[in-house]
């Protein structure tokens, strides 16, 4: 494992690269979710599943998360998109990489769907896990994190658990139209989602399956947002994405 920082327009992104062997290999960029980081059990499980399939993995932590620069309360999806584009640009400079893949969990899964559309030619396939692609719609409706707010006259910040999130997060999310980026990605999409997820509705996985031209959905029956009940099934579903 190599640990380092990737520059994203002056923001240092904490990254770990788990290579398979020393020769050429495919590489998957793997991104955590909202309030998450690269050492969560489900992120490690995905990394190990990919490594087992001969795929090197670049885990990258986004603005305001894990060991990367930035304050959580100041993160926005635009900052995350900029960060993910920097990770893609970095990955494309690596000589050992054959095919490039992009994967992320929840808000990282939403990011995977957005960047998939933006960089459609760059990826052999994308793997959104429990993708939280209802966030932009919810932001427009005035419902995020179980909180209600006036979507046209935003509060200064949202407060939840022991955290706060400035309204710029909402302003940015309100501008994003995920369907546009779904339409722009014609490559293979492997969606993995627990059908008992109470954080991101499973109905969004079914909706994405219909909208993508070339998608497969692997439901993890009875599992929650972070696959805590059947992590082994999630592991197998990730492996299956790379079977020839
Ligand atoms: C929300 C529901 C889910 C939300 C964010 C998420 C900001 C993200 C979850 C994750 O990334 O794990 O209402 O609002």
GROMACS .gro file of C-alpha atoms and ligand atoms in nm:
model
  258
    1UNK     CA    1   0.000   0.000   0.000
    2UNK     CA    2   0.122   0.350  -0.082
    3UNK     CA    3  -0.018   0.651   0.105
    4UNK     CA    4   0.011   1.004  -0.035
    5UNK     CA    5  -0.178   1.323  -0.123
    6UNK     CA    6  -0.322   1.420  -0.458
    7UNK     CA    7  -0.340   1.793  -0.532
    8UNK     CA    8  -0.684   1.920  -0.630
    9UNK     CA    9  -0.645   2.288  -0.714
   10UNK     CA   10  -0.465   2.348  -0.384
   11UNK     CA   11  -0.673   2.107  -0.175
   12UNK     CA   12  -0.466   1.809  -0.059
   13UNK     CA   13  -0.662   1.485  -0.098
   14UNK     CA   14  -0.553   1.195   0.121
   15UNK     CA   15  -0.514   0.881  -0.089
   16UNK     CA   16  -0.412   0.517  -0.059
   17UNK     CA   17  -0.314   0.299  -0.352
   18UNK     CA   18  -0.341  -0.079  -0.315
   19UNK     CA   19  -0.174  -0.226  -0.622
   20UNK     CA   20  -0.206  -0.582  -0.743
   21UNK     CA   21   0.147  -0.701  -0.823
   22UNK     CA   22   0.408  -0.481  -0.985
   23UNK     CA   23   0.305  -0.504  -1.349
   24UNK     CA   24   0.020  -0.351  -1.540
   25UNK     CA   25  -0.333  -0.380  -1.405
   26UNK     CA   26  -0.673  -0.215  -1.419
   27UNK     CA   27  -0.737   0.051  -1.153
   28UNK     CA   28  -1.057   0.146  -0.973
   29UNK     CA   29  -1.091   0.482  -0.798
   30UNK     CA   30  -1.300   0.425  -0.483
   31UNK     CA   31  -1.476   0.703  -0.292
   32UNK     CA   32  -1.653   0.701   0.049
   33UNK     CA   33  -1.982   0.873   0.136
   34UNK     CA   34  -2.111   1.178   0.329
   35UNK     CA   35  -1.934   1.190   0.674
   36UNK     CA   36  -1.743   0.878   0.563
   37UNK     CA   37  -1.379   0.794   0.502
   38UNK     CA   38  -1.160   0.536   0.330
   39UNK     CA   39  -1.122   0.295   0.625
   40UNK     CA   40  -1.491   0.212   0.670
   41UNK     CA   41  -1.567  -0.163   0.665
   42UNK     CA   42  -1.771  -0.146   0.343
   43UNK     CA   43  -1.502   0.058   0.163
   44UNK     CA   44  -1.230  -0.186   0.270
   45UNK     CA   45  -1.451  -0.480   0.165
   46UNK     CA   46  -1.496  -0.325  -0.182
   47UNK     CA   47  -1.121  -0.260  -0.209
   48UNK     CA   48  -1.035  -0.619  -0.112
   49UNK     CA   49  -1.293  -0.761  -0.356
   50UNK     CA   50  -1.144  -0.553  -0.639
   51UNK     CA   51  -0.785  -0.652  -0.545
   52UNK     CA   52  -0.890  -1.017  -0.545
   53UNK     CA   53  -1.012  -0.971  -0.903
   54UNK     CA   54  -0.672  -0.834  -1.008
   55UNK     CA   55  -0.781  -0.470  -0.996
   56UNK     CA   56  -0.562  -0.215  -0.818
   57UNK     CA   57  -0.756   0.036  -0.606
   58UNK     CA   58  -0.702   0.407  -0.543
   59UNK     CA   59  -0.903   0.516  -0.239
   60UNK     CA   60  -0.932   0.895  -0.219
   61UNK     CA   61  -1.091   1.106   0.054
   62UNK     CA   62  -1.287   1.408  -0.062
   63UNK     CA   63  -1.290   1.768   0.068
   64UNK     CA   64  -1.373   1.792   0.440
   65UNK     CA   65  -1.354   1.417   0.496
   66UNK     CA   66  -1.094   1.176   0.641
   67UNK     CA   67  -0.737   1.301   0.616
   68UNK     CA   68  -0.802   1.543   0.329
   69UNK     CA   69  -0.801   1.921   0.353
   70UNK     CA   70  -1.116   2.124   0.410
   71UNK     CA   71  -1.384   2.153   0.676
   72UNK     CA   72  -1.679   1.915   0.665
   73UNK     CA   73  -1.929   2.199   0.707
   74UNK     CA   74  -1.787   2.374   0.399
   75UNK     CA   75  -1.800   2.074   0.164
   76UNK     CA   76  -2.023   2.085  -0.144
   77UNK     CA   77  -2.086   1.854  -0.438
   78UNK     CA   78  -1.900   2.096  -0.668
   79UNK     CA   79  -1.591   2.062  -0.446
   80UNK     CA   80  -1.630   1.684  -0.454
   81UNK     CA   81  -1.670   1.686  -0.834
   82UNK     CA   82  -1.352   1.896  -0.866
   83UNK     CA   83  -1.173   1.652  -0.632
   84UNK     CA   84  -1.294   1.345  -0.822
   85UNK     CA   85  -1.180   1.500  -1.153
   86UNK     CA   86  -0.836   1.553  -0.996
   87UNK     CA   87  -0.829   1.188  -0.888
   88UNK     CA   88  -0.920   1.081  -1.243
   89UNK     CA   89  -0.652   1.307  -1.390
   90UNK     CA   90  -0.397   1.162  -1.147
   91UNK     CA   91  -0.501   0.802  -1.223
   92UNK     CA   92  -0.454   0.868  -1.595
   93UNK     CA   93  -0.087   0.962  -1.534
   94UNK     CA   94  -0.011   0.618  -1.380
   95UNK     CA   95   0.184   0.408  -1.632
   96UNK     CA   96   0.076   0.073  -1.491
   97UNK     CA   97  -0.295   0.133  -1.543
   98UNK     CA   98  -0.474  -0.051  -1.821
   99UNK     CA   99  -0.850   0.005  -1.779
  100UNK     CA  100  -0.989   0.267  -1.539
  101UNK     CA  101  -1.302   0.216  -1.325
  102UNK     CA  102  -1.487   0.449  -1.087
  103UNK     CA  103  -1.678   0.343  -0.777
  104UNK     CA  104  -1.822   0.516  -0.474
  105UNK     CA  105  -2.059   0.463  -0.185
  106UNK     CA  106  -2.368   0.676  -0.122
  107UNK     CA  107  -2.271   1.043  -0.178
  108UNK     CA  108  -1.960   0.892  -0.339
  109UNK     CA  109  -2.200   0.685  -0.551
  110UNK     CA  110  -2.383   1.000  -0.658
  111UNK     CA  111  -2.040   1.144  -0.744
  112UNK     CA  112  -1.964   0.829  -0.945
  113UNK     CA  113  -2.283   0.882  -1.147
  114UNK     CA  114  -2.201   1.250  -1.210
  115UNK     CA  115  -1.837   1.198  -1.306
  116UNK     CA  116  -1.935   0.891  -1.510
  117UNK     CA  117  -2.141   1.118  -1.733
  118UNK     CA  118  -1.878   1.394  -1.736
  119UNK     CA  119  -1.588   1.161  -1.828
  120UNK     CA  120  -1.779   0.890  -2.010
  121UNK     CA  121  -1.482   0.794  -2.232
  122UNK     CA  122  -1.248   0.739  -1.940
  123UNK     CA  123  -1.417   0.446  -1.765
  124UNK     CA  124  -1.446   0.081  -1.859
  125UNK     CA  125  -1.740   0.063  -1.613
  126UNK     CA  126  -1.876   0.248  -1.311
  127UNK     CA  127  -1.989   0.091  -0.983
  128UNK     CA  128  -2.224   0.309  -0.775
  129UNK     CA  129  -2.293   0.149  -0.434
  130UNK     CA  130  -2.609   0.265  -0.250
  131UNK     CA  131  -2.587   0.583  -0.464
  132UNK     CA  132  -2.749   0.881  -0.290
  133UNK     CA  133  -2.875   1.037  -0.611
  134UNK     CA  134  -3.194   1.164  -0.446
  135UNK     CA  135  -2.986   1.439  -0.275
  136UNK     CA  136  -3.036   1.706  -0.548
  137UNK     CA  137  -3.414   1.641  -0.564
  138UNK     CA  138  -3.441   1.648  -0.185
  139UNK     CA  139  -3.242   1.971  -0.172
  140UNK     CA  140  -3.488   2.127  -0.420
  141UNK     CA  141  -3.781   2.002  -0.209
  142UNK     CA  142  -3.634   2.125   0.121
  143UNK     CA  143  -3.577   1.787   0.286
  144UNK     CA  144  -3.225   1.667   0.367
  145UNK     CA  145  -3.092   1.453   0.653
  146UNK     CA  146  -3.446   1.412   0.786
  147UNK     CA  147  -3.467   1.791   0.832
  148UNK     CA  148  -3.715   2.025   0.664
  149UNK     CA  149  -3.626   2.373   0.542
  150UNK     CA  150  -3.755   2.639   0.305
  151UNK     CA  151  -3.587   2.545  -0.024
  152UNK     CA  152  -3.627   2.898  -0.165
  153UNK     CA  153  -3.506   3.084   0.144
  154UNK     CA  154  -3.231   2.872   0.292
  155UNK     CA  155  -3.128   2.872   0.657
  156UNK     CA  156  -2.763   2.966   0.724
  157UNK     CA  157  -2.682   2.604   0.804
  158UNK     CA  158  -2.822   2.259   0.879
  159UNK     CA  159  -2.740   2.109   1.218
  160UNK     CA  160  -2.752   1.732   1.272
  161UNK     CA  161  -2.592   1.494   1.524
  162UNK     CA  162  -2.292   1.694   1.646
  163UNK     CA  163  -2.227   1.846   1.302
  164UNK     CA  164  -2.321   2.146   1.095
  165UNK     CA  165  -2.336   2.196   0.720
  166UNK     CA  166  -2.347   2.539   0.559
  167UNK     CA  167  -2.626   2.627   0.315
  168UNK     CA  168  -2.383   2.634   0.021
  169UNK     CA  169  -2.408   2.254   0.030
  170UNK     CA  170  -2.782   2.288  -0.042
  171UNK     CA  171  -2.740   2.570  -0.298
  172UNK     CA  172  -2.498   2.356  -0.497
  173UNK     CA  173  -2.705   2.037  -0.467
  174UNK     CA  174  -3.013   2.225  -0.595
  175UNK     CA  175  -2.837   2.293  -0.927
  176UNK     CA  176  -2.746   1.929  -1.000
  177UNK     CA  177  -2.953   1.718  -1.242
  178UNK     CA  178  -2.834   1.361  -1.217
  179UNK     CA  179  -3.055   1.237  -1.504
  180UNK     CA  180  -2.847   1.447  -1.748
  181UNK     CA  181  -2.530   1.264  -1.644
  182UNK     CA  182  -2.705   0.926  -1.644
  183UNK     CA  183  -2.804   0.994  -2.007
  184UNK     CA  184  -2.445   1.081  -2.102
  185UNK     CA  185  -2.296   0.751  -1.980
  186UNK     CA  186  -2.346   0.455  -2.211
  187UNK     CA  187  -2.090   0.216  -2.061
  188UNK     CA  188  -2.161  -0.065  -1.815
  189UNK     CA  189  -2.303   0.040  -1.477
  190UNK     CA  190  -2.307  -0.203  -1.184
  191UNK     CA  191  -2.535  -0.078  -0.906
  192UNK     CA  192  -2.516  -0.254  -0.568
  193UNK     CA  193  -2.779  -0.156  -0.310
  194UNK     CA  194  -2.928  -0.305   0.007
  195UNK     CA  195  -3.306  -0.335  -0.033
  196UNK     CA  196  -3.363  -0.244   0.335
  197UNK     CA  197  -3.159   0.080   0.317
  198UNK     CA  198  -3.337   0.342   0.532
  199UNK     CA  199  -3.094   0.621   0.437
  200UNK     CA  200  -3.107   0.606   0.056
  201UNK     CA  201  -3.431   0.453  -0.075
  202UNK     CA  202  -3.379   0.133  -0.278
  203UNK     CA  203  -3.638   0.273  -0.524
  204UNK     CA  204  -3.362   0.503  -0.656
  205UNK     CA  205  -3.152   0.200  -0.751
  206UNK     CA  206  -3.445   0.065  -0.954
  207UNK     CA  207  -3.500   0.406  -1.113
  208UNK     CA  208  -3.132   0.432  -1.211
  209UNK     CA  209  -3.143   0.077  -1.351
  210UNK     CA  210  -3.422   0.186  -1.588
  211UNK     CA  211  -3.261   0.515  -1.690
  212UNK     CA  212  -2.912   0.386  -1.772
  213UNK     CA  213  -2.865   0.230  -2.114
  214UNK     CA  214  -2.647  -0.052  -1.984
  215UNK     CA  215  -2.699  -0.114  -1.614
  216UNK     CA  216  -2.719  -0.413  -1.384
  217UNK     CA  217  -2.859  -0.395  -1.030
  218UNK     CA  218  -2.748  -0.638  -0.763
  219UNK     CA  219  -2.985  -0.601  -0.465
  220UNK     CA  220  -2.847  -0.714  -0.131
  221UNK     CA  221  -3.160  -0.855   0.030
  222UNK     CA  222  -3.240  -0.731   0.378
  223UNK     CA  223  -2.927  -0.518   0.396
  224UNK     CA  224  -2.883  -0.160   0.515
  225UNK     CA  225  -2.704   0.147   0.385
  226UNK     CA  226  -2.350   0.029   0.471
  227UNK     CA  227  -2.410  -0.345   0.414
  228UNK     CA  228  -2.352  -0.424   0.782
  229UNK     CA  229  -2.571  -0.737   0.770
  230UNK     CA  230  -2.437  -0.910   0.458
  231UNK     CA  231  -2.097  -0.756   0.387
  232UNK     CA  232  -1.986  -1.088   0.233
  233UNK     CA  233  -2.268  -1.063  -0.025
  234UNK     CA  234  -2.168  -0.707  -0.108
  235UNK     CA  235  -1.809  -0.832  -0.143
  236UNK     CA  236  -1.922  -1.102  -0.389
  237UNK     CA  237  -2.134  -0.849  -0.581
  238UNK     CA  238  -1.829  -0.622  -0.621
  239UNK     CA  239  -1.620  -0.916  -0.742
  240UNK     CA  240  -1.886  -1.005  -0.999
  241UNK     CA  241  -1.849  -0.660  -1.160
  242UNK     CA  242  -1.502  -0.762  -1.280
  243UNK     CA  243  -1.578  -1.114  -1.402
  244UNK     CA  244  -1.503  -1.161  -1.769
  245LIG     C1  245  -2.943   1.285   0.286
  245LIG     C2  246  -2.944   1.146   0.278
  245LIG     C3  247  -2.824   1.077   0.255
  245LIG     C4  248  -2.822   1.355   0.273
  245LIG     C5  249  -2.705   1.286   0.250
  245LIG     C6  250  -2.706   1.148   0.241
  245LIG     C7  251  -2.709   1.564   0.279
  245LIG     C8  252  -2.578   1.082   0.219
  245LIG     C9  253  -2.547   0.964   0.274
  245LIG    C10  254  -2.412   0.905   0.255
  245LIG     O1  255  -2.331   0.953   0.175
  245LIG     O2  256  -2.384   0.803   0.321
  245LIG     O3  257  -3.057   1.355   0.308
  245LIG     O4  258  -2.828   1.491   0.283
   0.00000   0.00000   0.00000
